[in-house]
Amino acid sequence: NYEIIIIDDGSTDNSKKILNKYLKNKKIRIIFQKKIGLIKSSNVAIKAAKGNFIMRLDSDDFLDKNALTIFYNNIKKNRASLVFSDYYVVSEKSDLVYEYKYNIKQNSIIHNENAFHGACCLINRNDLIEVGMYDETFKRHDGYNLWLKFIKNYKISHIRLPLWSYRRHGSNL
């Protein structure tokens, strides 16, 4: 039971034509808007969502086919507000570069070489709104601020499986 909210953030390619094919799908809602950027667009999607949980998936990343089920079961079982998993780093052509495993110690995250991701975490929508959603003063590394708010105020849970892939390329924020 899920909904997909697609934000077309002022695309100038043929994205609108492609997205129009999905307008009749009841599980998909498409929001066309003038370009406001990733962080502000994420907050638009949170406000538009009807569900109890949110997961942002950036356009260049992808989920394992079982990711939503595994994330949902974990957030319910552990009564967490934010659930995250390990992930794969892949090249622009989707070739595996390496598997990233978070270093966890006593309900806190020890920061290694990678930034905390604002994407691909399952988050309780009400808690996300309560902490002020994504901080729109950030242009990148928005997950760092978000995770700090959740670590301080809520229970978080880690899934020790790579359930999504982060595509690394020259245009990453």
mmCIF file of C-alpha atoms in Angstrom, residues 24-130:
data_model
loop_
_atom_site.group_PDB
_atom_site.id
_atom_site.type_symbol
_atom_site.label_atom_id
_atom_site.label_comp_id
_atom_site.label_asym_id
_atom_site.label_seq_id
_atom_site.Cartn_x
_atom_site.Cartn_y
_atom_site.Cartn_z
ATOM 1 C CA LYS A 24 -4.088 7.920 -15.073
ATOM 2 C CA ASN A 25 -2.321 5.635 -12.596
ATOM 3 C CA LYS A 26 -4.081 6.132 -9.249
ATOM 4 C CA LYS A 27 -0.950 5.239 -7.239
ATOM 5 C CA ILE A 28 1.073 7.986 -8.928
ATOM 6 C CA ARG A 29 0.673 11.725 -8.443
ATOM 7 C CA ILE A 30 2.750 14.086 -10.516
ATOM 8 C CA ILE A 31 3.485 17.656 -9.512
ATOM 9 C CA PHE A 32 4.793 19.914 -12.260
ATOM 10 C CA GLN A 33 6.419 23.068 -10.929
ATOM 11 C CA LYS A 34 8.902 25.785 -11.745
ATOM 12 C CA LYS A 35 12.442 24.860 -10.677
ATOM 13 C CA ILE A 36 12.884 25.313 -6.916
ATOM 14 C CA GLY A 37 15.559 22.683 -6.249
ATOM 15 C CA LEU A 38 15.839 19.316 -4.537
ATOM 16 C CA ILE A 39 15.330 20.308 -0.903
ATOM 17 C CA LYS A 40 12.309 22.541 -1.450
ATOM 18 C CA SER A 41 10.823 19.948 -3.818
ATOM 19 C CA SER A 42 11.237 17.289 -1.125
ATOM 20 C CA ASN A 43 9.174 19.425 1.249
ATOM 21 C CA VAL A 44 6.504 19.900 -1.436
ATOM 22 C CA ALA A 45 6.228 16.110 -1.702
ATOM 23 C CA ILE A 46 6.025 15.668 2.092
ATOM 24 C CA LYS A 47 3.166 18.160 2.293
ATOM 25 C CA ALA A 48 1.378 16.463 -0.620
ATOM 26 C CA ALA A 49 1.757 12.934 0.763
ATOM 27 C CA LYS A 50 -1.211 11.130 2.268
ATOM 28 C CA GLY A 51 0.623 8.230 3.902
ATOM 29 C CA ASN A 52 2.106 7.801 7.358
ATOM 30 C CA PHE A 53 5.645 7.255 6.070
ATOM 31 C CA ILE A 54 7.865 9.004 3.546
ATOM 32 C CA MET A 55 10.815 7.798 1.521
ATOM 33 C CA ARG A 56 12.542 10.158 -0.872
ATOM 34 C CA LEU A 57 14.102 8.501 -3.882
ATOM 35 C CA ASP A 58 16.259 10.818 -5.957
ATOM 36 C CA SER A 59 16.044 10.511 -9.725
ATOM 37 C CA ASP A 60 19.494 8.980 -10.140
ATOM 38 C CA ASP A 61 19.187 6.358 -7.373
ATOM 39 C CA PHE A 62 17.195 3.105 -7.251
ATOM 40 C CA LEU A 63 15.699 0.709 -4.700
ATOM 41 C CA ASP A 64 15.970 -3.038 -4.338
ATOM 42 C CA LYS A 65 12.648 -4.618 -5.382
ATOM 43 C CA ASN A 66 11.950 -5.687 -1.765
ATOM 44 C CA ALA A 67 13.153 -2.482 -0.112
ATOM 45 C CA LEU A 68 9.769 -0.939 0.730
ATOM 46 C CA THR A 69 8.519 -4.126 2.393
ATOM 47 C CA ILE A 70 11.717 -4.562 4.407
ATOM 48 C CA PHE A 71 11.799 -0.907 5.469
ATOM 49 C CA TYR A 72 8.119 -0.925 6.452
ATOM 50 C CA ASN A 73 8.405 -4.150 8.468
ATOM 51 C CA ASN A 74 11.432 -2.741 10.290
ATOM 52 C CA ILE A 75 9.872 0.617 11.168
ATOM 53 C CA LYS A 76 6.766 -1.103 12.545
ATOM 54 C CA LYS A 77 8.653 -3.839 14.433
ATOM 55 C CA ASN A 78 11.124 -1.425 16.044
ATOM 56 C CA ARG A 79 8.658 1.449 16.540
ATOM 57 C CA ALA A 80 11.248 3.739 15.008
ATOM 58 C CA SER A 81 10.788 7.135 13.437
ATOM 59 C CA LEU A 82 13.549 6.772 10.866
ATOM 60 C CA VAL A 83 14.868 3.573 9.306
ATOM 61 C CA PHE A 84 17.897 3.479 7.039
ATOM 62 C CA SER A 85 19.911 0.750 5.379
ATOM 63 C CA ASP A 86 23.345 0.158 4.005
ATOM 64 C CA TYR A 87 23.609 0.783 0.270
ATOM 65 C CA TYR A 88 25.574 0.204 -2.897
ATOM 66 C CA VAL A 89 27.550 2.933 -4.579
ATOM 67 C CA VAL A 90 27.295 2.463 -8.330
ATOM 68 C CA SER A 91 28.844 4.192 -11.315
ATOM 69 C CA GLU A 92 26.982 6.305 -13.831
ATOM 70 C CA LYS A 93 26.441 3.104 -15.832
ATOM 71 C CA SER A 94 25.177 1.200 -12.729
ATOM 72 C CA ASP A 95 28.373 -0.809 -12.235
ATOM 73 C CA LEU A 96 29.046 -1.667 -8.593
ATOM 74 C CA VAL A 97 31.794 0.510 -7.103
ATOM 75 C CA TYR A 98 31.467 -0.664 -3.475
ATOM 76 C CA GLU A 99 29.021 -1.517 -0.712
ATOM 77 C CA TYR A 100 28.674 1.134 2.002
ATOM 78 C CA LYS A 101 28.044 -0.143 5.530
ATOM 79 C CA TYR A 102 27.161 2.330 8.249
ATOM 80 C CA ASN A 103 29.137 2.237 11.486
ATOM 81 C CA ILE A 104 26.584 2.127 14.327
ATOM 82 C CA LYS A 105 27.297 2.611 18.016
ATOM 83 C CA GLN A 106 24.699 3.117 20.797
ATOM 84 C CA ASN A 107 21.886 4.611 18.668
ATOM 85 C CA SER A 108 24.205 7.155 17.094
ATOM 86 C CA ILE A 109 25.876 7.267 13.733
ATOM 87 C CA ILE A 110 29.633 7.553 13.480
ATOM 88 C CA HIS A 111 30.317 9.546 10.346
ATOM 89 C CA ASN A 112 32.764 7.912 7.976
ATOM 90 C CA GLU A 113 33.688 9.280 4.569
ATOM 91 C CA ASN A 114 30.137 9.453 3.195
ATOM 92 C CA ALA A 115 27.468 12.017 3.958
ATOM 93 C CA PHE A 116 24.253 11.016 5.683
ATOM 94 C CA HIS A 117 21.641 10.656 2.985
ATOM 95 C CA GLY A 118 18.355 12.524 2.997
ATOM 96 C CA ALA A 119 17.091 9.997 0.486
ATOM 97 C CA CYS A 120 16.199 6.316 0.832
ATOM 98 C CA CYS A 121 15.307 6.388 4.530
ATOM 99 C CA LEU A 122 11.793 5.479 5.607
ATOM 100 C CA ILE A 123 10.606 8.257 7.903
ATOM 101 C CA ASN A 124 7.489 8.757 9.986
ATOM 102 C CA ARG A 125 5.762 11.637 8.173
ATOM 103 C CA ASN A 126 4.353 13.288 11.327
ATOM 104 C CA ASP A 127 7.770 13.228 13.004
ATOM 105 C CA LEU A 128 9.356 14.615 9.851
ATOM 106 C CA ILE A 129 6.907 17.517 9.848
ATOM 107 C CA GLU A 130 7.461 18.041 13.587
#
